[in-house]
Amino acid sequence: MQSKTSIKLSSNMEDYLEAIVMLKKSKGVARVRDISRLINVKTPSVSGALSMLAKNGLVVHERYGYAELTAKGQKLAKKIKKRHDTLSKFLTEILNIEPKIAAEDACKMEHAISPYTFGKLTKFLEFVKSSPAKGKPHWLKGFGYYVKTGKRPKCVLKDGGAK
Amino acid sequence: MQSKTSIKLSSNMEDYLEAIVMLKKSKGVARVRDISRLINVKTPSVSGALSMLAKNGLVVHERYGYAELTAKGQKLAKKIKKRHDTLSKFLTEILNIEPKIAAEDACKMEHAISPYTFGKLTKFLEFVKSSPAKGKPHWLKGFGYYVKTGKRPKCVLKDGGAK
DNA sequence: CCTAAATGTTAGGTATACCTATCTTTCATA
DNA sequence: TATGAAAGATAGGTATACCTAACATTTAGG
């Protein structure tokens, strides 16, 4: 029926899906109560969300039972998680934001990023990580210094020429 | 009444505020019809939004008249615009995303970014722009090369040592 | 095994943010 | 200056995403 192309889920529904994944990983099962605590809503909201997700073929949920992802749900959840992780990594590793704030912001921003921009961000992180420097590349350390002191680091090697 | 501290506006209301600013700048006045066209909603939605914003003291709107920002509305709008511009600049200048896509993504992401993260992003752009190199710093050109070719640029100056 | 607390569901209500249909006002111009 | 088209407002409807209150089921201790 509605399983033709890749479903477009609302931010909220994506959050529920993410919560289920996290709980399965951490507790083995995803219960309504735990989902509600995780995303700070009351249990009736979770019940409603689960029937929504079930209607979309992403979740299986028997009355009074656990929430389980279908294959389709898992596939979607994996995409969502990747987006979250990439954004989170960018915030912590590039912008030097504390993990707690980064996690919060990633949670909100992950719903707003387009596949194209996600791709570019992924490439950017790849590029930074592939630096031949051990740990952070030189310029990124320079950014840390700039944030701390408000001044650019002394230029050991002038960054001028090169195509 | 509710004008005590800085108002927390919904993403949608922020969009209306932005639209008013843009129209004032481009056309001199902000009409309901133009707002509706700009953010792709019907005129009754704009009417509703304007009374909402008026109730919050951000906009003055006489029946059948133009929408005007109050001082408070202008202050808020300026903040929102800055957030938008910063995000947009990051997407275009750092991630090399085409202006059109960048604008769309910035529109969605700007509502999700926290003040803290916004601050860091601002600093990051500052840092990049303050590079002694003419134009983009060397490492950023390297990223462009990496996106195009999938390979790291030949390291003219080995990026290894340095604190 | 049975009951009380925890958990889950259902029903019904609120707020946001849209929409269409209909009515009112404004304004350009014939 | 009268009028019809454009613009704006209002009324009423839909969908999402919450909530509280009340009811049902499960489960863990006594």
CSV table of C-alpha atoms (C1' of nucleotides) in Angstrom, one decimal:
chain,number,residue,atom,x,y,z
A,1,MET,CA,0.0,0.0,0.0
A,2,GLN,CA,2.0,2.9,1.3
A,3,SER,CA,5.3,0.9,1.2
A,4,LYS,CA,6.1,1.8,-2.4
A,5,THR,CA,8.9,4.4,-2.1
A,6,SER,CA,10.8,5.4,0.9
A,7,ILE,CA,8.4,6.8,3.4
A,8,LYS,CA,8.7,10.4,4.5
A,9,LEU,CA,8.4,10.4,8.3
A,10,SER,CA,7.8,13.5,10.5
A,11,SER,CA,10.5,14.6,12.8
A,12,ASN,CA,8.5,13.2,15.7
A,13,MET,CA,8.0,9.8,14.2
A,14,GLU,CA,11.7,9.7,13.4
A,15,ASP,CA,12.4,10.3,17.1
A,16,TYR,CA,10.2,7.4,18.1
A,17,LEU,CA,12.0,5.2,15.7
A,18,GLU,CA,15.3,6.2,17.1
A,19,ALA,CA,14.2,5.7,20.6
A,20,ILE,CA,13.1,2.1,19.8
A,21,VAL,CA,16.5,1.4,18.3
A,22,MET,CA,18.3,2.8,21.3
A,23,LEU,CA,16.2,0.9,23.8
A,24,LYS,CA,16.7,-2.4,21.9
A,25,LYS,CA,20.4,-1.8,22.0
A,26,SER,CA,20.6,-0.8,25.6
A,27,LYS,CA,17.8,-3.0,27.2
A,28,GLY,CA,17.1,-5.6,24.7
A,29,VAL,CA,13.5,-4.6,24.2
A,30,ALA,CA,11.5,-1.4,23.7
A,31,ARG,CA,8.7,-0.9,26.1
A,32,VAL,CA,6.1,1.9,25.9
A,33,ARG,CA,7.1,3.3,29.3
A,34,ASP,CA,10.8,3.4,28.4
A,35,ILE,CA,10.2,5.1,25.1
A,36,SER,CA,8.0,7.7,26.9
A,37,ARG,CA,10.8,8.4,29.4
A,38,LEU,CA,13.4,8.6,26.7
A,39,ILE,CA,11.7,11.2,24.6
A,40,ASN,CA,9.8,13.0,27.3
A,41,VAL,CA,6.2,12.4,26.4
A,42,LYS,CA,3.5,10.6,28.3
A,43,THR,CA,2.6,7.0,27.5
A,44,PRO,CA,-0.6,7.7,25.5
A,45,SER,CA,1.5,9.6,23.1
A,46,VAL,CA,3.8,6.6,22.6
A,47,SER,CA,0.8,4.3,22.1
A,48,GLY,CA,-0.5,6.7,19.4
A,49,ALA,CA,2.9,7.0,17.7
A,50,LEU,CA,3.4,3.2,17.7
A,51,SER,CA,0.1,2.6,15.9
A,52,MET,CA,1.0,5.3,13.4
A,53,LEU,CA,4.4,3.6,12.8
A,54,ALA,CA,2.7,0.2,12.6
A,55,LYS,CA,0.2,1.6,10.1
A,56,ASN,CA,3.2,2.6,8.0
A,57,GLY,CA,4.7,-0.9,8.3
A,58,LEU,CA,7.8,0.2,10.2
A,59,VAL,CA,6.9,-1.3,13.6
A,60,VAL,CA,5.1,-4.3,14.9
A,61,HIS,CA,3.4,-3.8,18.2
A,62,GLU,CA,1.0,-6.2,19.9
A,63,ARG,CA,-1.2,-4.9,22.6
A,64,TYR,CA,0.6,-4.8,25.9
A,65,GLY,CA,3.7,-6.1,24.1
A,66,TYR,CA,7.1,-4.8,23.0
A,67,ALA,CA,7.7,-2.6,20.0
A,68,GLU,CA,9.6,-4.3,17.3
A,69,LEU,CA,11.0,-2.8,14.1
A,70,THR,CA,10.2,-4.4,10.8
A,71,ALA,CA,12.9,-4.9,8.2
A,72,LYS,CA,11.6,-1.7,6.6
A,73,GLY,CA,11.7,0.1,10.0
A,74,GLN,CA,15.2,-1.1,10.6
A,75,LYS,CA,16.4,0.2,7.2
A,76,LEU,CA,14.9,3.6,7.9
A,77,ALA,CA,16.2,3.7,11.4
A,78,LYS,CA,19.7,3.0,10.2
A,79,LYS,CA,19.5,6.0,7.9
A,80,ILE,CA,18.3,8.2,10.6
A,81,LYS,CA,20.9,7.0,13.0
A,82,LYS,CA,23.6,7.7,10.5
A,83,ARG,CA,22.4,11.2,10.0
A,84,HIS,CA,22.3,11.7,13.7
A,85,ASP,CA,25.8,10.3,14.2
A,86,THR,CA,27.3,12.4,11.4
A,87,LEU,CA,25.8,15.6,12.7
A,88,SER,CA,26.9,14.7,16.2
A,89,LYS,CA,30.4,14.0,15.1
A,90,PHE,CA,30.6,17.2,13.3
A,91,LEU,CA,29.5,19.2,16.3
A,92,THR,CA,31.8,17.5,18.7
A,93,GLU,CA,34.9,16.8,16.6
A,94,ILE,CA,34.9,19.9,14.4
A,95,LEU,CA,33.1,22.6,16.3
A,96,ASN,CA,34.3,21.3,19.6
A,97,ILE,CA,30.9,21.2,21.3
A,98,GLU,CA,30.5,19.3,24.5
A,99,PRO,CA,28.9,15.9,23.8
A,100,LYS,CA,25.7,16.7,25.8
A,101,ILE,CA,24.9,19.9,23.9
A,102,ALA,CA,26.0,18.3,20.6
A,103,ALA,CA,23.6,15.4,21.2
A,104,GLU,CA,20.7,17.7,21.9
A,105,ASP,CA,21.4,19.8,18.8
A,106,ALA,CA,22.0,16.8,16.6
A,107,CYS,CA,18.6,15.5,17.7
A,108,LYS,CA,16.9,18.6,16.4
A,109,MET,CA,19.0,19.3,13.3
A,110,GLU,CA,19.1,15.8,12.0
A,111,HIS,CA,15.5,16.2,10.9
A,112,ALA,CA,16.2,19.3,8.9
A,113,ILE,CA,19.2,18.2,6.8
A,114,SER,CA,18.8,17.2,3.2
A,115,PRO,CA,20.4,14.1,1.8
A,116,TYR,CA,22.6,16.2,-0.4
A,117,THR,CA,23.9,18.3,2.5
A,118,PHE,CA,24.2,15.1,4.6
A,119,GLY,CA,26.5,13.7,1.9
A,120,LYS,CA,28.7,16.8,1.9
A,121,LEU,CA,29.0,16.7,5.6
A,122,THR,CA,29.9,13.1,5.5
A,123,LYS,CA,32.6,13.8,3.0
A,124,PHE,CA,33.9,16.7,5.1
A,125,LEU,CA,34.3,14.4,8.2
A,126,GLU,CA,36.0,11.8,6.0
A,127,PHE,CA,38.3,14.4,4.7
A,128,VAL,CA,39.2,15.6,8.2
A,129,LYS,CA,39.7,12.1,9.5
A,130,SER,CA,41.9,11.1,6.6
A,131,SER,CA,44.4,13.8,7.5
A,132,PRO,CA,47.9,12.5,7.6
A,133,ALA,CA,48.3,14.2,11.0
A,134,LYS,CA,48.0,12.1,14.1
A,135,GLY,CA,44.7,13.2,15.7
A,136,LYS,CA,43.3,16.4,14.5
A,137,PRO,CA,44.8,18.1,11.4
A,138,HIS,CA,46.8,21.2,12.1
A,139,TRP,CA,44.2,23.7,11.0
A,140,LEU,CA,41.6,22.2,13.3
A,141,LYS,CA,43.9,22.6,16.2
A,142,GLY,CA,44.3,26.1,15.1
A,143,PHE,CA,40.6,26.6,15.4
A,144,GLY,CA,40.6,25.3,19.0
A,145,TYR,CA,43.3,27.8,19.7
A,146,TYR,CA,41.3,30.6,18.1
A,147,VAL,CA,38.2,29.7,20.1
A,148,LYS,CA,40.2,29.7,23.4
A,149,THR,CA,42.2,32.9,22.8
A,150,GLY,CA,40.4,34.8,20.1
A,151,LYS,CA,43.6,34.9,18.2
A,152,ARG,CA,44.9,33.0,15.2
A,153,PRO,CA,47.7,30.6,16.1
A,154,LYS,CA,51.2,31.7,15.1
A,155,CYS,CA,51.7,30.6,11.5
A,156,VAL,CA,54.5,28.1,11.6
A,157,LEU,CA,54.0,27.5,7.9
A,158,LYS,CA,52.5,30.4,6.0
A,159,ASP,CA,49.2,29.2,4.5
A,160,GLY,CA,49.3,31.1,1.3
A,161,GLY,CA,50.1,29.7,-2.1
A,162,ALA,CA,49.0,26.3,-3.5
A,163,LYS,CA,46.5,26.4,-6.3
B,1,MET,CA,2.2,40.7,29.5
B,2,GLN,CA,4.1,38.1,27.7
B,3,SER,CA,6.9,40.4,26.7
B,4,LYS,CA,9.0,39.7,29.8
B,5,THR,CA,11.9,37.6,28.5
B,6,SER,CA,12.9,36.8,24.9
B,7,ILE,CA,10.0,35.0,23.3
B,8,LYS,CA,10.4,31.5,22.1
B,9,LEU,CA,8.8,31.4,18.7
B,10,SER,CA,7.9,28.3,16.7
B,11,SER,CA,9.8,27.5,13.5
B,12,ASN,CA,6.8,28.6,11.5
B,13,MET,CA,6.4,31.9,13.2
B,14,GLU,CA,10.1,32.5,12.7
B,15,ASP,CA,9.5,31.9,9.0
B,16,TYR,CA,6.7,34.5,8.9
B,17,LEU,CA,8.9,37.0,10.7
B,18,GLU,CA,11.7,36.4,8.2
B,19,ALA,CA,9.4,36.8,5.3
B,20,ILE,CA,8.2,40.2,6.6
B,21,VAL,CA,11.8,41.3,6.8
B,22,MET,CA,12.6,40.1,3.3
B,23,LEU,CA,9.6,41.8,1.8
B,24,LYS,CA,10.2,45.1,3.6
B,25,LYS,CA,13.7,45.0,2.2
B,26,SER,CA,12.7,44.0,-1.4
B,27,LYS,CA,9.4,45.8,-1.8
B,28,GLY,CA,9.2,48.3,0.9
B,29,VAL,CA,6.1,46.8,2.5
B,30,ALA,CA,4.9,43.4,3.6
B,31,ARG,CA,1.5,42.5,2.2
B,32,VAL,CA,-0.4,39.3,3.2
B,33,ARG,CA,-0.4,38.1,-0.4
B,34,ASP,CA,3.3,38.5,-0.8
B,35,ILE,CA,4.0,36.7,2.5
B,36,SER,CA,1.8,33.9,1.4
B,37,ARG,CA,3.6,33.5,-1.9
B,38,LEU,CA,7.0,33.7,-0.3
B,39,ILE,CA,6.5,30.9,2.2
B,40,ASN,CA,4.0,28.9,0.2
B,41,VAL,CA,0.9,29.0,2.3
B,42,LYS,CA,-2.6,30.4,1.6
B,43,THR,CA,-3.6,33.8,2.7
B,44,PRO,CA,-5.8,32.7,5.6
B,45,SER,CA,-2.7,31.1,7.1
B,46,VAL,CA,-0.9,34.4,6.9
B,47,SER,CA,-3.8,36.3,8.5
B,48,GLY,CA,-3.7,33.8,11.3
B,49,ALA,CA,0.0,34.0,11.7
B,50,LEU,CA,0.0,37.7,11.8
B,51,SER,CA,-2.6,37.9,14.6
B,52,MET,CA,-0.5,35.4,16.5
B,53,LEU,CA,2.6,37.5,16.0
B,54,ALA,CA,0.6,40.7,16.9
B,55,LYS,CA,-0.6,39.0,20.1
B,56,ASN,CA,3.1,38.4,21.0
B,57,GLY,CA,3.9,42.1,20.3
B,58,LEU,CA,6.2,41.4,17.4
B,59,VAL,CA,4.1,42.8,14.6
B,60,VAL,CA,1.5,45.5,14.1
B,61,HIS,CA,-1.1,44.7,11.6
B,62,GLU,CA,-4.2,46.7,10.9
B,63,ARG,CA,-7.0,45.1,9.1
B,64,TYR,CA,-6.5,45.2,5.3
B,65,GLY,CA,-3.2,46.9,6.0
B,66,TYR,CA,0.5,46.1,5.8
B,67,ALA,CA,2.4,44.1,8.4
B,68,GLU,CA,5.0,46.1,10.3
B,69,LEU,CA,7.5,44.8,12.8
B,70,THR,CA,7.6,46.3,16.2
B,71,ALA,CA,11.0,47.1,17.8
B,72,LYS,CA,10.8,43.8,19.6
B,73,GLY,CA,10.0,42.1,16.4
B,74,GLN,CA,12.9,43.7,14.6
B,75,LYS,CA,15.3,42.6,17.3
B,76,LEU,CA,14.1,39.0,17.1
B,77,ALA,CA,14.1,39.1,13.3
B,78,LYS,CA,17.7,40.3,13.3
B,79,LYS,CA,18.7,37.3,15.5
B,80,ILE,CA,16.9,34.9,13.2
B,81,LYS,CA,18.4,36.4,10.1
B,82,LYS,CA,21.9,36.1,11.5
B,83,ARG,CA,21.3,32.5,12.3
B,84,HIS,CA,20.1,31.9,8.8
B,85,ASP,CA,23.0,33.7,7.2
B,86,THR,CA,25.6,32.0,9.3
B,87,LEU,CA,24.2,28.6,8.5
B,88,SER,CA,23.9,29.5,4.8
B,89,LYS,CA,27.4,30.7,4.7
B,90,PHE,CA,28.7,27.6,6.3
B,91,LEU,CA,26.9,25.4,3.8
B,92,THR,CA,28.0,27.4,0.7
B,93,GLU,CA,31.5,28.4,1.8
B,94,ILE,CA,32.7,25.5,3.7
B,95,LEU,CA,30.7,22.5,2.4
B,96,ASN,CA,30.6,23.9,-1.1
B,97,ILE,CA,26.8,23.4,-1.5
B,98,GLU,CA,25.0,25.3,-4.3
B,99,PRO,CA,23.3,28.4,-3.1
B,100,LYS,CA,19.8,27.2,-3.9
B,101,ILE,CA,20.1,24.0,-1.9
B,102,ALA,CA,22.0,25.8,0.9
B,103,ALA,CA,19.2,28.3,1.2
B,104,GLU,CA,16.6,25.6,1.5
B,105,ASP,CA,18.6,23.6,4.1
B,106,ALA,CA,19.5,26.7,6.0
B,107,CYS,CA,15.8,27.6,6.2
B,108,LYS,CA,15.0,24.3,7.9
B,109,MET,CA,18.1,23.9,10.0
B,110,GLU,CA,18.2,27.5,11.4
B,111,HIS,CA,15.2,26.7,13.7
B,112,ALA,CA,17.1,23.7,15.2
B,113,ILE,CA,20.4,25.2,16.1
B,114,SER,CA,21.0,26.2,19.7
B,115,PRO,CA,22.6,29.6,20.6
B,116,TYR,CA,25.7,27.8,21.8
B,117,THR,CA,26.2,25.9,18.6
B,118,PHE,CA,25.4,29.0,16.7
B,119,GLY,CA,28.2,30.7,18.5
B,120,LYS,CA,30.7,28.0,17.7
B,121,LEU,CA,29.7,28.0,14.1
B,122,THR,CA,30.1,31.8,13.9
B,123,LYS,CA,33.6,31.4,15.4
B,124,PHE,CA,34.4,28.7,12.9
B,125,LEU,CA,33.4,31.0,9.9
B,126,GLU,CA,35.4,33.8,11.5
B,127,PHE,CA,38.4,31.6,11.8
B,128,VAL,CA,38.2,30.4,8.2
B,129,LYS,CA,37.7,34.0,6.9
B,130,SER,CA,40.6,35.3,8.9
B,131,SER,CA,43.0,32.9,7.2
B,132,PRO,CA,46.1,34.7,5.9
B,133,ALA,CA,45.6,33.0,2.5
B,134,LYS,CA,43.9,35.0,-0.2
B,135,GLY,CA,40.5,33.4,-0.7
B,136,LYS,CA,40.0,30.0,0.9
B,137,PRO,CA,42.6,28.6,3.2
B,138,HIS,CA,44.7,25.8,1.9
B,139,TRP,CA,43.0,23.0,3.7
B,140,LEU,CA,39.6,24.1,2.5
B,141,LYS,CA,40.8,24.0,-1.1
B,142,GLY,CA,42.0,20.5,-0.2
B,143,PHE,CA,38.5,19.6,0.7
B,144,GLY,CA,37.2,20.8,-2.6
B,145,TYR,CA,39.7,18.6,-4.3
B,146,TYR,CA,38.8,15.7,-2.1
B,147,VAL,CA,35.1,16.0,-3.0
B,148,LYS,CA,35.9,16.2,-6.7
B,149,THR,CA,38.4,13.4,-6.9
B,150,GLY,CA,37.8,11.3,-3.8
B,151,LYS,CA,41.5,11.6,-3.1
B,152,ARG,CA,43.4,13.8,-0.7
B,153,PRO,CA,45.4,16.5,-2.4
B,154,LYS,CA,49.2,15.9,-2.8
B,155,CYS,CA,50.6,17.3,0.4
B,156,VAL,CA,52.9,20.1,-0.5
B,157,LEU,CA,53.6,20.8,3.1
B,158,LYS,CA,53.2,17.7,5.3
B,159,ASP,CA,50.5,18.4,7.8
B,160,GLY,CA,52.0,16.6,10.7
B,161,GLY,CA,53.8,18.2,13.6
B,162,ALA,CA,52.8,21.4,15.4
B,163,LYS,CA,51.5,21.2,19.0
C,1,DC,C1',-3.1,-17.5,43.9
C,2,DC,C1',-4.4,-13.2,44.4
C,3,DT,C1',-4.0,-8.4,44.7
C,4,DA,C1',-1.7,-3.9,44.3
C,5,DA,C1',1.4,-1.4,41.7
C,6,DA,C1',3.3,-0.8,37.3
C,7,DT,C1',2.4,-0.7,32.7
C,8,DG,C1',-0.5,0.0,28.6
C,9,DT,C1',-4.8,1.6,26.2
C,10,DT,C1',-8.8,4.4,25.2
C,11,DA,C1',-11.5,8.5,25.2
C,12,DG,C1',-11.7,13.1,24.9
C,13,DG,C1',-9.5,17.7,25.1
C,14,DT,C1',-6.0,21.5,23.6
C,15,DA,C1',-2.8,23.9,20.6
C,16,DT,C1',-0.5,24.5,16.2
C,17,DA,C1',-0.7,25.0,11.5
C,18,DC,C1',-2.5,24.2,7.6
C,19,DC,C1',-6.6,24.1,4.2
C,20,DT,C1',-11.3,25.5,1.3
C,21,DA,C1',-15.3,28.2,0.9
C,22,DT,C1',-17.3,32.4,1.6
C,23,DC,C1',-17.7,37.1,2.7
C,24,DT,C1',-15.7,42.0,3.0
C,25,DT,C1',-12.7,45.6,1.8
C,26,DT,C1',-9.8,48.1,-1.2
C,27,DC,C1',-8.4,50.1,-5.4
C,28,DA,C1',-7.7,50.9,-10.3
C,29,DT,C1',-10.0,52.4,-14.1
C,30,DA,C1',-13.7,52.7,-17.5
D,1,DT,C1',-17.9,57.8,-9.3
D,2,DA,C1',-19.4,53.1,-9.9
D,3,DT,C1',-17.8,48.5,-10.3
D,4,DG,C1',-15.3,44.3,-10.8
D,5,DA,C1',-11.0,42.2,-9.8
D,6,DA,C1',-7.5,41.6,-6.4
D,7,DA,C1',-6.5,41.4,-1.7
D,8,DG,C1',-7.7,40.3,2.9
D,9,DA,C1',-10.7,38.3,6.7
D,10,DT,C1',-13.6,34.9,8.8
D,11,DA,C1',-15.7,30.5,9.5
D,12,DG,C1',-15.2,25.9,9.7
D,13,DG,C1',-12.7,21.6,8.7
D,14,DT,C1',-8.3,18.4,8.8
D,15,DA,C1',-4.0,16.4,10.6
D,16,DT,C1',-0.4,16.2,13.9
D,17,DA,C1',1.1,15.8,18.4
D,18,DC,C1',0.7,16.5,22.6
D,19,DC,C1',-2.0,16.2,27.2
D,20,DT,C1',-5.2,14.3,31.4
D,21,DA,C1',-8.5,11.1,33.2
D,22,DA,C1',-10.3,6.8,33.4
D,23,DC,C1',-10.1,2.0,32.3
D,24,DA,C1',-7.6,-2.6,31.2
D,25,DT,C1',-3.9,-5.8,31.6
D,26,DT,C1',0.3,-7.7,33.3
D,27,DT,C1',3.4,-8.9,36.7
D,28,DA,C1',5.7,-9.3,41.1
D,29,DG,C1',5.3,-9.9,46.2
D,30,DG,C1',3.1,-11.5,50.0
